[in-house]
Amino acid sequence: MTVNKWTAAKVARKVINKEELFILDVRNPDAFEDWKIEGHQFEYLNVPYFELLDGVEEILPKLPTDKDVLVVCAKEGSSVMVAEMLSEAGREVAYLEGGMKAWSSYLEPVKVADLENGGELYQFVRLGKGCLSYMVISEGEAAIIDAVRFTDVFTNFANEKGVKIKHVFDTHLHADHISGGRNIAASTGATYYLPPKDATDVVFDYTPLTDGLNVKIGSSQINVNALYSPGHTIGSTSFVVDHQFLLTGDILFIDSIGRPDLAGLAEDWVGDLRETLYSRYRELAEDLLVLPAHFMIIDELNGDGTVAKRLGDLFKENHGLNIEDEAEFRRTVTDNLPPQPNAYEQIRQVNMGKITPDNDEQTEMEIGPNRCAVR
Amino acid sequence: MNITKTLEAKGLACPMPIVKTKRAMDTINSGEVLEVLVTDKGALNDIPAWAQSGGHKVLEQKTEEDVLYFYIEKA
């Protein structure tokens, strides 16, 4: 039987199209429990590769013959070995090229909307890590918000679209993933903006991203408006794009809200988080479409692969926006928080420019889910 | 600690360090100790997990200049 090789892009289409897939994950049970490829219609079997060295006979009855089987490991090597053993046993299976490392890196660009005068808004969905980046395009110019570190994806996309990247924003100093913003700005000559309150320790030059900052993309009226919205970090800033879209960064997600503890003490910022979610956002138009910087679970994806929902709907449905009692809210976001993202302190150091790890080290730091939310 | 055998698995990528460790383990007797030198960081979790699944005991592990050392007593 042939052993097929699947790219992360192919698996991404299976996720977005809600197709069926059987994943044989041959990593350690700990690694599997912590983080795996999530799909609406995916089934899983986790058996570490080192338990299959003597043969795959024991797991054959557990593998379906009526649907695709994908063998997955951390970097690819073990999944190739297991896929070949299964092939010799008469099964047609595939392995994931580049393993979970490739899955963590893959970005799927999805168009959110057409804007006036031929403008476009794209969301770049990093399915493996749950990170969302944005590009606003209008009349030959582009702005990027919360770019992840795979800068080529953004610069190549801008080239394909024939637009020049003029503005690069980070809504806050990220703790779960390494920002690509500074490098994109350096290679394209764009302006790099960061909220000054998050940037007190950064070692590079940046343009302050402050409340009310208004940047126009192209010569028409498509604008990107900054709204100071602290709580996840003290500098966290949202954007209202073209009066229609609210980019919330890590403050408000579809089915959860930002956690206040990744850059300091939760106690200090919980009041800011409350103020942003229960006062500042309440003053905004309910018809704004919320576009967050993360998703946590696959159910937050819409049918077209976007992660987006009307603000008014979130006021009704998001549990974190419906905790009347302030003391209870305080407890919810400070007690029983989920584990922190992998290497979050080091990642913050990288984003401050204090350390410059090589690519492999960066990959290692970013392993695992983003964990920026509290439900 | 008496080291019965040393396995050089430096520079090898997953799954080879474990495959070779298993083969080397098959050549020593119960109670004897295998020393494994490996550079693939995946081994940090995988070797102890593999050893545990086979009932072997990791007596000691250390990292020196990016090389991981494991001392495994055969079950």
Short mmCIF file of C-alpha atoms in Angstrom, two decimals:
data_model
loop_
_atom_site.label_atom_id
_atom_site.label_comp_id
_atom_site.label_asym_id
_atom_site.label_seq_id
_atom_site.Cartn_x
_atom_site.Cartn_y
_atom_site.Cartn_z
CA MET A 1 0.00 0.00 0.00
CA THR A 2 1.16 3.53 -0.67
CA VAL A 3 2.10 5.90 2.08
CA ASN A 4 0.66 9.32 1.35
CA LYS A 5 2.11 12.61 2.48
CA TRP A 6 -0.32 15.32 3.53
CA THR A 7 0.58 18.97 3.96
CA ALA A 8 -0.67 21.09 6.85
CA ALA A 9 -2.65 23.05 4.22
CA LYS A 10 -4.55 19.89 3.25
CA VAL A 11 -5.38 19.14 6.89
CA ALA A 12 -6.49 22.78 7.32
CA ARG A 13 -9.05 22.33 4.52
CA LYS A 14 -10.38 19.22 6.29
CA VAL A 15 -10.85 21.28 9.46
CA ILE A 16 -12.52 24.21 7.73
CA ASN A 17 -14.75 22.02 5.55
CA LYS A 18 -15.73 19.98 8.62
CA GLU A 19 -14.69 16.74 6.94
CA GLU A 20 -14.10 13.44 8.70
CA LEU A 21 -10.60 12.30 9.56
CA PHE A 22 -9.07 9.67 11.82
CA ILE A 23 -5.85 10.84 13.45
CA LEU A 24 -3.35 8.32 14.80
CA ASP A 25 -1.20 10.55 17.02
CA VAL A 26 2.05 8.76 17.90
CA ARG A 27 3.43 11.36 20.32
CA ASN A 28 3.65 10.95 24.08
CA PRO A 29 0.29 10.87 25.87
CA ASP A 30 1.30 14.06 27.74
CA ALA A 31 1.95 15.94 24.51
CA PHE A 32 -1.30 14.63 22.98
CA GLU A 33 -3.37 15.60 26.02
CA ASP A 34 -1.85 19.06 26.00
CA TRP A 35 -2.30 19.87 22.33
CA LYS A 36 -3.55 18.12 19.19
CA ILE A 37 -5.05 18.82 15.78
CA GLU A 38 -8.63 19.81 16.48
CA GLY A 39 -11.43 19.21 13.99
CA HIS A 40 -15.21 19.13 14.22
CA GLN A 41 -15.39 15.62 12.79
CA PHE A 42 -12.02 14.22 13.81
CA GLU A 43 -11.51 11.00 15.74
CA TYR A 44 -8.30 10.13 17.53
CA LEU A 45 -6.15 7.27 18.67
CA ASN A 46 -3.05 8.10 20.69
CA VAL A 47 -0.38 5.41 20.87
CA PRO A 48 3.23 6.57 21.30
CA TYR A 49 5.50 5.44 18.47
CA PHE A 50 7.88 3.74 20.87
CA GLU A 51 5.16 1.27 21.80
CA LEU A 52 4.87 0.28 18.13
CA LEU A 53 8.52 -0.60 17.50
CA ASP A 54 7.75 -4.33 17.59
CA GLY A 55 4.81 -4.03 15.24
CA VAL A 56 1.47 -2.38 14.58
CA GLU A 57 -0.73 -5.51 14.72
CA GLU A 58 -2.29 -4.55 18.01
CA ILE A 59 -3.67 -1.26 16.74
CA LEU A 60 -4.89 -2.49 13.34
CA PRO A 61 -8.39 -3.36 14.60
CA LYS A 62 -8.71 0.15 16.04
CA LEU A 63 -8.05 1.89 12.72
CA PRO A 64 -11.07 2.49 10.48
CA THR A 65 -10.97 1.30 6.87
CA ASP A 66 -13.80 3.55 5.68
CA LYS A 67 -12.17 6.92 6.29
CA ASP A 68 -8.80 8.63 5.87
CA VAL A 69 -6.20 7.83 8.51
CA LEU A 70 -3.49 10.42 9.18
CA VAL A 71 -0.46 9.56 11.31
CA VAL A 72 0.89 12.53 13.24
CA CYS A 73 3.96 13.08 15.40
CA ALA A 74 6.01 16.02 16.64
CA LYS A 75 8.31 16.57 13.68
CA GLU A 76 7.45 13.87 11.09
CA GLY A 77 10.09 11.14 11.58
CA SER A 78 8.10 8.79 13.80
CA SER A 79 4.91 9.22 11.80
CA VAL A 80 6.75 8.16 8.63
CA MET A 81 8.01 5.04 10.41
CA VAL A 82 4.57 4.11 11.73
CA ALA A 83 2.87 4.93 8.39
CA GLU A 84 5.32 2.63 6.60
CA MET A 85 4.66 -0.16 9.08
CA LEU A 86 0.90 0.26 8.56
CA SER A 87 1.44 0.25 4.82
CA GLU A 88 3.35 -3.02 5.03
CA ALA A 89 0.43 -4.39 7.04
CA GLY A 90 -1.83 -3.58 4.08
CA ARG A 91 -3.32 -0.27 5.18
CA GLU A 92 -3.37 2.88 3.10
CA VAL A 93 -2.54 5.77 5.40
CA ALA A 94 -1.00 9.23 5.25
CA TYR A 95 1.42 11.09 7.47
CA LEU A 96 1.56 14.81 8.20
CA GLU A 97 4.52 16.46 6.49
CA GLY A 98 6.53 18.33 9.12
CA GLY A 99 4.39 16.99 11.98
CA MET A 100 2.94 19.20 14.70
CA LYS A 101 5.77 21.63 14.10
CA ALA A 102 4.40 22.34 10.61
CA TRP A 103 0.84 22.34 11.93
CA SER A 104 1.75 25.00 14.51
CA SER A 105 3.25 27.16 11.76
CA TYR A 106 0.55 26.90 9.12
CA LEU A 107 -1.49 30.02 8.31
CA GLU A 108 -4.68 29.94 6.26
CA PRO A 109 -5.69 33.33 4.83
CA VAL A 110 -9.47 33.76 4.84
CA LYS A 111 -11.29 36.78 3.45
CA VAL A 112 -13.55 38.36 6.07
CA ALA A 113 -15.12 41.04 3.89
CA ASP A 114 -14.88 43.31 0.89
CA LEU A 115 -14.50 46.95 1.83
CA GLU A 116 -15.38 50.07 -0.12
CA ASN A 117 -13.50 50.93 -3.33
CA GLY A 118 -12.12 47.45 -3.80
CA GLY A 119 -10.66 47.18 -0.30
CA GLU A 120 -10.42 43.83 1.46
CA LEU A 121 -10.06 42.53 5.00
CA TYR A 122 -8.28 39.21 5.54
CA GLN A 123 -7.94 37.05 8.61
CA PHE A 124 -4.91 34.75 8.77
CA VAL A 125 -5.95 31.72 10.78
CA ARG A 126 -3.15 29.83 12.49
CA LEU A 127 -5.20 26.72 13.18
CA GLY A 128 -2.53 24.84 15.10
CA LYS A 129 -1.94 27.58 17.63
CA GLY A 130 -5.25 29.43 17.54
CA CYS A 131 -3.64 32.75 16.56
CA LEU A 132 -5.42 35.21 14.28
CA SER A 133 -3.66 37.97 12.32
CA TYR A 134 -5.24 40.57 10.05
CA MET A 135 -4.49 42.46 6.87
CA VAL A 136 -6.49 45.47 5.71
CA ILE A 137 -5.98 46.24 2.02
CA SER A 138 -7.08 49.37 0.23
CA GLU A 139 -5.94 51.14 -2.92
CA GLY A 140 -2.46 49.70 -3.11
CA GLU A 141 -1.73 49.91 0.61
CA ALA A 142 -1.95 47.47 3.48
CA ALA A 143 -2.00 47.48 7.26
CA ILE A 144 -1.24 44.36 9.30
CA ILE A 145 -2.45 43.70 12.83
CA ASP A 146 -0.99 41.10 15.20
CA ALA A 147 1.26 39.40 12.66
CA VAL A 148 2.74 36.07 13.77
CA ARG A 149 6.42 35.38 13.14
CA PHE A 150 6.08 33.80 9.68
CA THR A 151 6.69 37.12 8.00
CA ASP A 152 7.00 35.66 4.47
CA VAL A 153 3.34 34.69 4.51
CA PHE A 154 2.35 38.34 4.94
CA THR A 155 4.90 39.91 2.62
CA ASN A 156 4.20 37.32 -0.11
CA PHE A 157 0.47 37.86 0.27
CA ALA A 158 0.94 41.62 -0.04
CA ASN A 159 3.05 41.07 -3.18
CA GLU A 160 0.40 38.83 -4.72
CA LYS A 161 -2.19 41.51 -4.03
CA GLY A 162 0.11 44.20 -5.40
CA VAL A 163 -0.08 46.29 -2.23
CA LYS A 164 2.57 48.00 -0.12
CA ILE A 165 2.60 47.32 3.62
CA LYS A 166 2.55 50.75 5.27
CA HIS A 167 1.48 50.12 8.86
CA VAL A 168 2.13 47.20 11.20
CA PHE A 169 0.39 47.06 14.58
CA ASP A 170 0.55 44.84 17.62
CA THR A 171 -2.52 45.22 19.85
CA HIS A 172 -0.31 44.36 22.84
CA LEU A 173 2.96 42.73 23.81
CA HIS A 174 2.17 39.08 23.12
CA ALA A 175 3.02 36.33 25.59
CA ASP A 176 1.88 33.21 23.75
CA HIS A 177 3.54 33.67 20.37
CA ILE A 178 6.40 35.57 18.82
CA SER A 179 5.35 38.67 16.92
CA GLY A 180 6.40 39.11 13.31
CA GLY A 181 5.44 42.78 13.37
CA ARG A 182 8.84 44.32 13.95
CA ASN A 183 10.52 42.20 11.25
CA ILE A 184 7.82 42.92 8.68
CA ALA A 185 8.15 46.64 9.35
CA ALA A 186 11.95 46.46 9.07
CA SER A 187 11.86 44.60 5.75
CA THR A 188 9.14 46.71 4.13
CA GLY A 189 9.83 50.17 5.55
CA ALA A 190 6.43 50.18 7.24
CA THR A 191 5.77 51.91 10.56
CA TYR A 192 5.65 49.56 13.55
CA TYR A 193 3.25 50.53 16.33
CA LEU A 194 3.12 49.16 19.86
CA PRO A 195 1.15 50.41 22.89
CA PRO A 196 3.68 52.40 24.96
CA LYS A 197 2.38 51.02 28.27
CA ASP A 198 3.32 47.50 27.10
CA ALA A 199 6.62 48.69 25.69
CA THR A 200 8.39 50.09 28.74
CA ASP A 201 11.06 47.38 28.53
CA VAL A 202 11.46 47.01 24.77
CA VAL A 203 14.93 47.63 23.37
CA PHE A 204 13.97 48.84 19.86
CA ASP A 205 12.33 51.94 18.41
CA TYR A 206 8.61 51.89 17.75
CA THR A 207 5.80 54.32 17.10
CA PRO A 208 3.44 54.68 20.08
CA LEU A 209 -0.02 53.22 19.54
CA THR A 210 -2.26 55.46 21.60
CA ASP A 211 -5.99 55.90 22.10
CA GLY A 212 -7.62 57.72 19.21
CA LEU A 213 -4.79 57.16 16.73
CA ASN A 214 -6.35 57.13 13.28
CA VAL A 215 -4.56 55.72 10.24
CA LYS A 216 -5.99 55.75 6.73
CA ILE A 217 -5.25 52.88 4.39
CA GLY A 218 -5.08 54.04 0.77
CA SER A 219 -6.45 57.42 -0.18
CA SER A 220 -10.11 56.65 0.56
CA GLN A 221 -11.92 56.52 3.85
CA ILE A 222 -10.92 53.09 5.09
CA ASN A 223 -9.53 53.85 8.48
CA VAL A 224 -8.07 52.01 11.39
CA ASN A 225 -9.00 53.62 14.68
CA ALA A 226 -7.24 52.77 17.93
CA LEU A 227 -9.26 52.31 21.13
CA TYR A 228 -7.38 51.90 24.41
CA SER A 229 -8.79 48.76 26.04
CA PRO A 230 -6.54 47.52 28.87
CA GLY A 231 -7.03 44.34 30.87
CA HIS A 232 -5.14 41.48 29.21
CA THR A 233 -2.11 43.74 29.40
CA ILE A 234 -2.01 47.32 30.64
CA GLY A 235 -1.40 48.60 27.09
CA SER A 236 -3.91 46.42 25.21
CA THR A 237 -5.50 48.41 22.40
CA SER A 238 -8.39 47.50 20.09
CA PHE A 239 -9.08 48.76 16.59
CA VAL A 240 -12.24 49.79 14.82
CA VAL A 241 -11.67 49.20 11.11
CA ASP A 242 -13.86 50.94 8.52
CA HIS A 243 -16.54 51.61 11.17
CA GLN A 244 -17.61 47.96 10.80
CA PHE A 245 -15.05 45.71 12.45
CA LEU A 246 -13.80 45.59 16.04
CA LEU A 247 -10.38 43.98 16.35
CA THR A 248 -10.26 43.07 20.03
CA GLY A 249 -6.75 41.64 20.35
CA ASP A 250 -6.64 39.41 23.44
CA ILE A 251 -9.34 41.27 25.37
CA LEU A 252 -12.49 39.66 24.01
CA PHE A 253 -12.80 36.35 22.19
CA ILE A 254 -15.83 34.57 20.73
CA ASP A 255 -16.47 32.20 23.60
CA SER A 256 -14.16 33.57 26.29
CA ILE A 257 -12.41 36.71 27.51
CA GLY A 258 -8.77 37.69 27.96
CA ARG A 259 -6.88 36.61 31.06
CA PRO A 260 -5.19 39.38 33.02
CA ASP A 261 -2.22 37.49 34.46
CA LEU A 262 0.31 36.89 31.69
CA ALA A 263 2.35 40.05 32.06
CA GLY A 264 1.89 40.90 35.70
CA LEU A 265 -0.47 40.31 38.56
CA ALA A 266 -4.03 39.44 37.70
CA GLU A 267 -5.19 41.44 40.72
CA ASP A 268 -3.77 44.64 39.29
CA TRP A 269 -5.47 44.49 35.93
CA VAL A 270 -8.78 42.81 36.61
CA GLY A 271 -10.38 46.23 37.19
CA ASP A 272 -9.14 47.44 33.80
CA LEU A 273 -10.47 44.29 32.15
CA ARG A 274 -13.88 44.85 33.74
CA GLU A 275 -13.92 48.52 32.68
CA THR A 276 -13.01 47.64 29.07
CA LEU A 277 -15.53 44.81 28.68
CA TYR A 278 -18.41 46.26 30.69
CA SER A 279 -18.06 49.99 29.94
CA ARG A 280 -15.85 50.89 26.97
CA TYR A 281 -17.09 48.11 24.69
CA ARG A 282 -20.71 48.75 25.77
CA GLU A 283 -20.48 52.23 24.26
CA LEU A 284 -19.68 50.79 20.82
CA ALA A 285 -22.18 49.91 18.10
CA GLU A 286 -23.57 46.42 18.58
CA ASP A 287 -23.37 45.76 14.85
CA LEU A 288 -19.57 45.81 14.87
CA LEU A 289 -18.15 42.46 13.85
CA VAL A 290 -15.72 41.27 16.53
CA LEU A 291 -12.44 39.90 15.18
CA PRO A 292 -10.24 38.58 18.01
CA ALA A 293 -6.53 37.69 18.01
CA HIS A 294 -7.20 34.10 19.10
CA PHE A 295 -9.61 31.25 19.17
CA MET A 296 -9.43 28.52 21.80
CA ILE A 297 -11.67 25.76 20.51
CA ILE A 298 -12.56 24.67 17.01
CA ASP A 299 -16.26 25.39 17.61
CA GLU A 300 -15.40 29.09 17.46
CA LEU A 301 -14.74 28.79 13.71
CA ASN A 302 -17.56 29.86 11.41
CA GLY A 303 -18.56 27.75 8.41
CA ASP A 304 -16.31 29.76 6.10
CA GLY A 305 -13.26 29.32 8.33
CA THR A 306 -13.38 32.81 9.83
CA VAL A 307 -13.48 33.53 13.53
CA ALA A 308 -15.88 36.45 13.86
CA LYS A 309 -19.15 37.37 15.57
CA ARG A 310 -21.36 40.43 16.00
CA LEU A 311 -20.60 42.39 19.19
CA GLY A 312 -24.28 42.49 20.14
CA ASP A 313 -24.42 38.68 19.95
CA LEU A 314 -21.39 38.39 22.19
CA PHE A 315 -23.05 40.65 24.77
CA LYS A 316 -25.87 38.10 24.83
CA GLU A 317 -23.91 34.85 24.55
CA ASN A 318 -20.36 35.25 25.89
CA HIS A 319 -20.30 34.15 29.52
CA GLY A 320 -17.45 36.54 30.36
CA LEU A 321 -19.61 39.52 29.35
CA ASN A 322 -22.50 38.41 31.51
CA ILE A 323 -21.14 38.27 35.03
CA GLU A 324 -23.20 40.94 36.80
CA ASP A 325 -21.44 40.75 40.14
CA GLU A 326 -18.06 42.45 40.12
CA ALA A 327 -16.64 40.24 42.88
CA GLU A 328 -17.67 37.13 40.97
CA PHE A 329 -16.07 38.53 37.82
CA ARG A 330 -12.89 39.15 39.79
CA ARG A 331 -12.87 35.56 41.03
CA THR A 332 -13.56 34.16 37.57
CA VAL A 333 -10.56 35.84 35.97
CA THR A 334 -8.09 35.48 38.83
CA ASP A 335 -8.86 32.09 40.43
CA ASN A 336 -8.45 28.71 38.78
CA LEU A 337 -6.81 30.15 35.68
CA PRO A 338 -5.74 27.60 33.07
CA PRO A 339 -2.00 26.81 32.80
CA GLN A 340 0.05 29.61 31.26
CA PRO A 341 1.20 29.32 27.63
CA ASN A 342 4.43 27.43 27.02
CA ALA A 343 7.54 29.56 27.66
CA TYR A 344 5.43 32.71 28.00
CA GLU A 345 8.07 34.65 29.91
CA GLN A 346 10.72 33.90 27.29
CA ILE A 347 8.29 34.78 24.49
CA ARG A 348 7.70 38.18 26.10
CA GLN A 349 11.47 38.70 26.23
CA VAL A 350 11.72 37.92 22.51
CA ASN A 351 8.91 40.35 21.74
CA MET A 352 10.73 43.01 23.75
CA GLY A 353 13.82 42.42 21.63
CA LYS A 354 15.83 41.32 24.67
CA ILE A 355 16.67 37.86 23.37
CA THR A 356 16.96 36.60 19.80
CA PRO A 357 16.60 32.82 19.67
CA ASP A 358 17.16 30.93 16.41
CA ASN A 359 14.27 29.52 14.41
CA ASP A 360 14.32 26.08 16.06
CA GLU A 361 14.30 27.64 19.50
CA GLN A 362 11.39 29.88 18.52
CA THR A 363 9.47 26.83 17.28
CA GLU A 364 10.16 25.06 20.56
CA MET A 365 8.92 28.07 22.58
CA GLU A 366 5.67 28.24 20.63
CA ILE A 367 4.75 24.58 21.03
CA GLY A 368 1.27 24.04 22.40
CA PRO A 369 -1.97 25.99 22.55
CA ASN A 370 -2.13 29.77 23.11
CA ARG A 371 -4.00 29.77 26.44
CA CYS A 372 -4.68 33.50 26.49
CA ALA A 373 -8.30 33.20 27.54
CA VAL A 374 -10.39 32.46 30.56
CA ARG A 375 -13.90 31.05 30.21
CA MET B 1 27.03 3.08 38.66
CA ASN B 2 28.49 0.48 36.29
CA ILE B 3 27.88 1.30 32.68
CA THR B 4 27.57 -1.88 30.64
CA LYS B 5 27.17 -0.27 27.25
CA THR B 6 27.21 3.18 25.69
CA LEU B 7 25.03 4.19 22.76
CA GLU B 8 26.05 7.18 20.67
CA ALA B 9 22.85 8.57 19.12
CA LYS B 10 24.01 12.14 18.70
CA GLY B 11 22.76 13.94 15.59
CA LEU B 12 19.99 11.41 15.02
CA ALA B 13 16.42 12.61 14.69
CA CYS B 14 13.31 11.02 16.10
CA PRO B 15 12.49 8.09 15.97
CA MET B 16 16.07 6.81 15.56
CA PRO B 17 17.33 7.53 19.12
CA ILE B 18 14.55 5.38 20.57
CA VAL B 19 14.86 2.70 17.88
CA LYS B 20 18.59 2.39 18.60
CA THR B 21 18.11 2.57 22.35
CA LYS B 22 15.66 -0.30 22.16
CA ARG B 23 18.07 -2.38 20.04
CA ALA B 24 20.95 -1.69 22.43
CA MET B 25 18.76 -2.57 25.38
CA ASP B 26 18.01 -5.93 23.77
CA THR B 27 21.74 -6.77 23.92
CA ILE B 28 22.24 -6.27 27.68
CA ASN B 29 20.98 -8.22 30.66
CA SER B 30 18.46 -7.34 33.32
CA GLY B 31 19.96 -5.01 35.95
CA GLU B 32 22.71 -3.78 33.61
CA VAL B 33 22.97 -0.11 32.68
CA LEU B 34 22.87 1.49 29.23
CA GLU B 35 24.28 4.96 28.70
CA VAL B 36 22.62 6.92 25.86
CA LEU B 37 24.00 10.14 24.34
CA VAL B 38 21.50 12.01 22.23
CA THR B 39 21.01 15.54 20.88
CA ASP B 40 17.40 15.36 19.66
CA LYS B 41 15.39 17.32 22.23
CA GLY B 42 12.37 15.08 21.72
CA ALA B 43 14.32 12.44 23.65
CA LEU B 44 13.93 14.47 26.81
CA ASN B 45 10.34 13.28 27.14
CA ASP B 46 10.42 10.21 24.93
CA ILE B 47 13.24 8.22 26.51
CA PRO B 48 11.82 8.36 30.05
CA ALA B 49 8.32 7.58 28.68
CA TRP B 50 9.65 4.66 26.62
CA ALA B 51 11.66 3.36 29.59
CA GLN B 52 8.63 3.52 31.83
CA SER B 53 6.45 1.67 29.33
CA GLY B 54 8.99 -1.17 29.29
CA GLY B 55 9.53 -1.15 33.06
CA HIS B 56 13.14 0.08 32.71
CA LYS B 57 14.49 2.59 35.18
CA VAL B 58 16.16 5.89 34.28
CA LEU B 59 18.78 6.11 37.05
CA GLU B 60 20.07 9.50 36.01
CA GLN B 61 19.78 12.03 33.22
CA LYS B 62 21.73 15.21 32.56
CA THR B 63 22.42 17.78 29.86
CA GLU B 64 25.93 18.90 29.01
CA GLU B 65 26.57 21.28 26.12
CA ASP B 66 23.38 20.35 24.26
CA VAL B 67 24.01 16.63 24.68
CA LEU B 68 21.47 14.67 26.70
CA TYR B 69 22.81 11.75 28.77
CA PHE B 70 20.54 8.98 30.00
CA TYR B 71 21.48 6.06 32.26
CA ILE B 72 18.90 3.34 31.98
CA GLU B 73 18.79 0.16 34.04
CA LYS B 74 17.23 -2.75 32.21
CA ALA B 75 14.15 -4.36 33.75
#
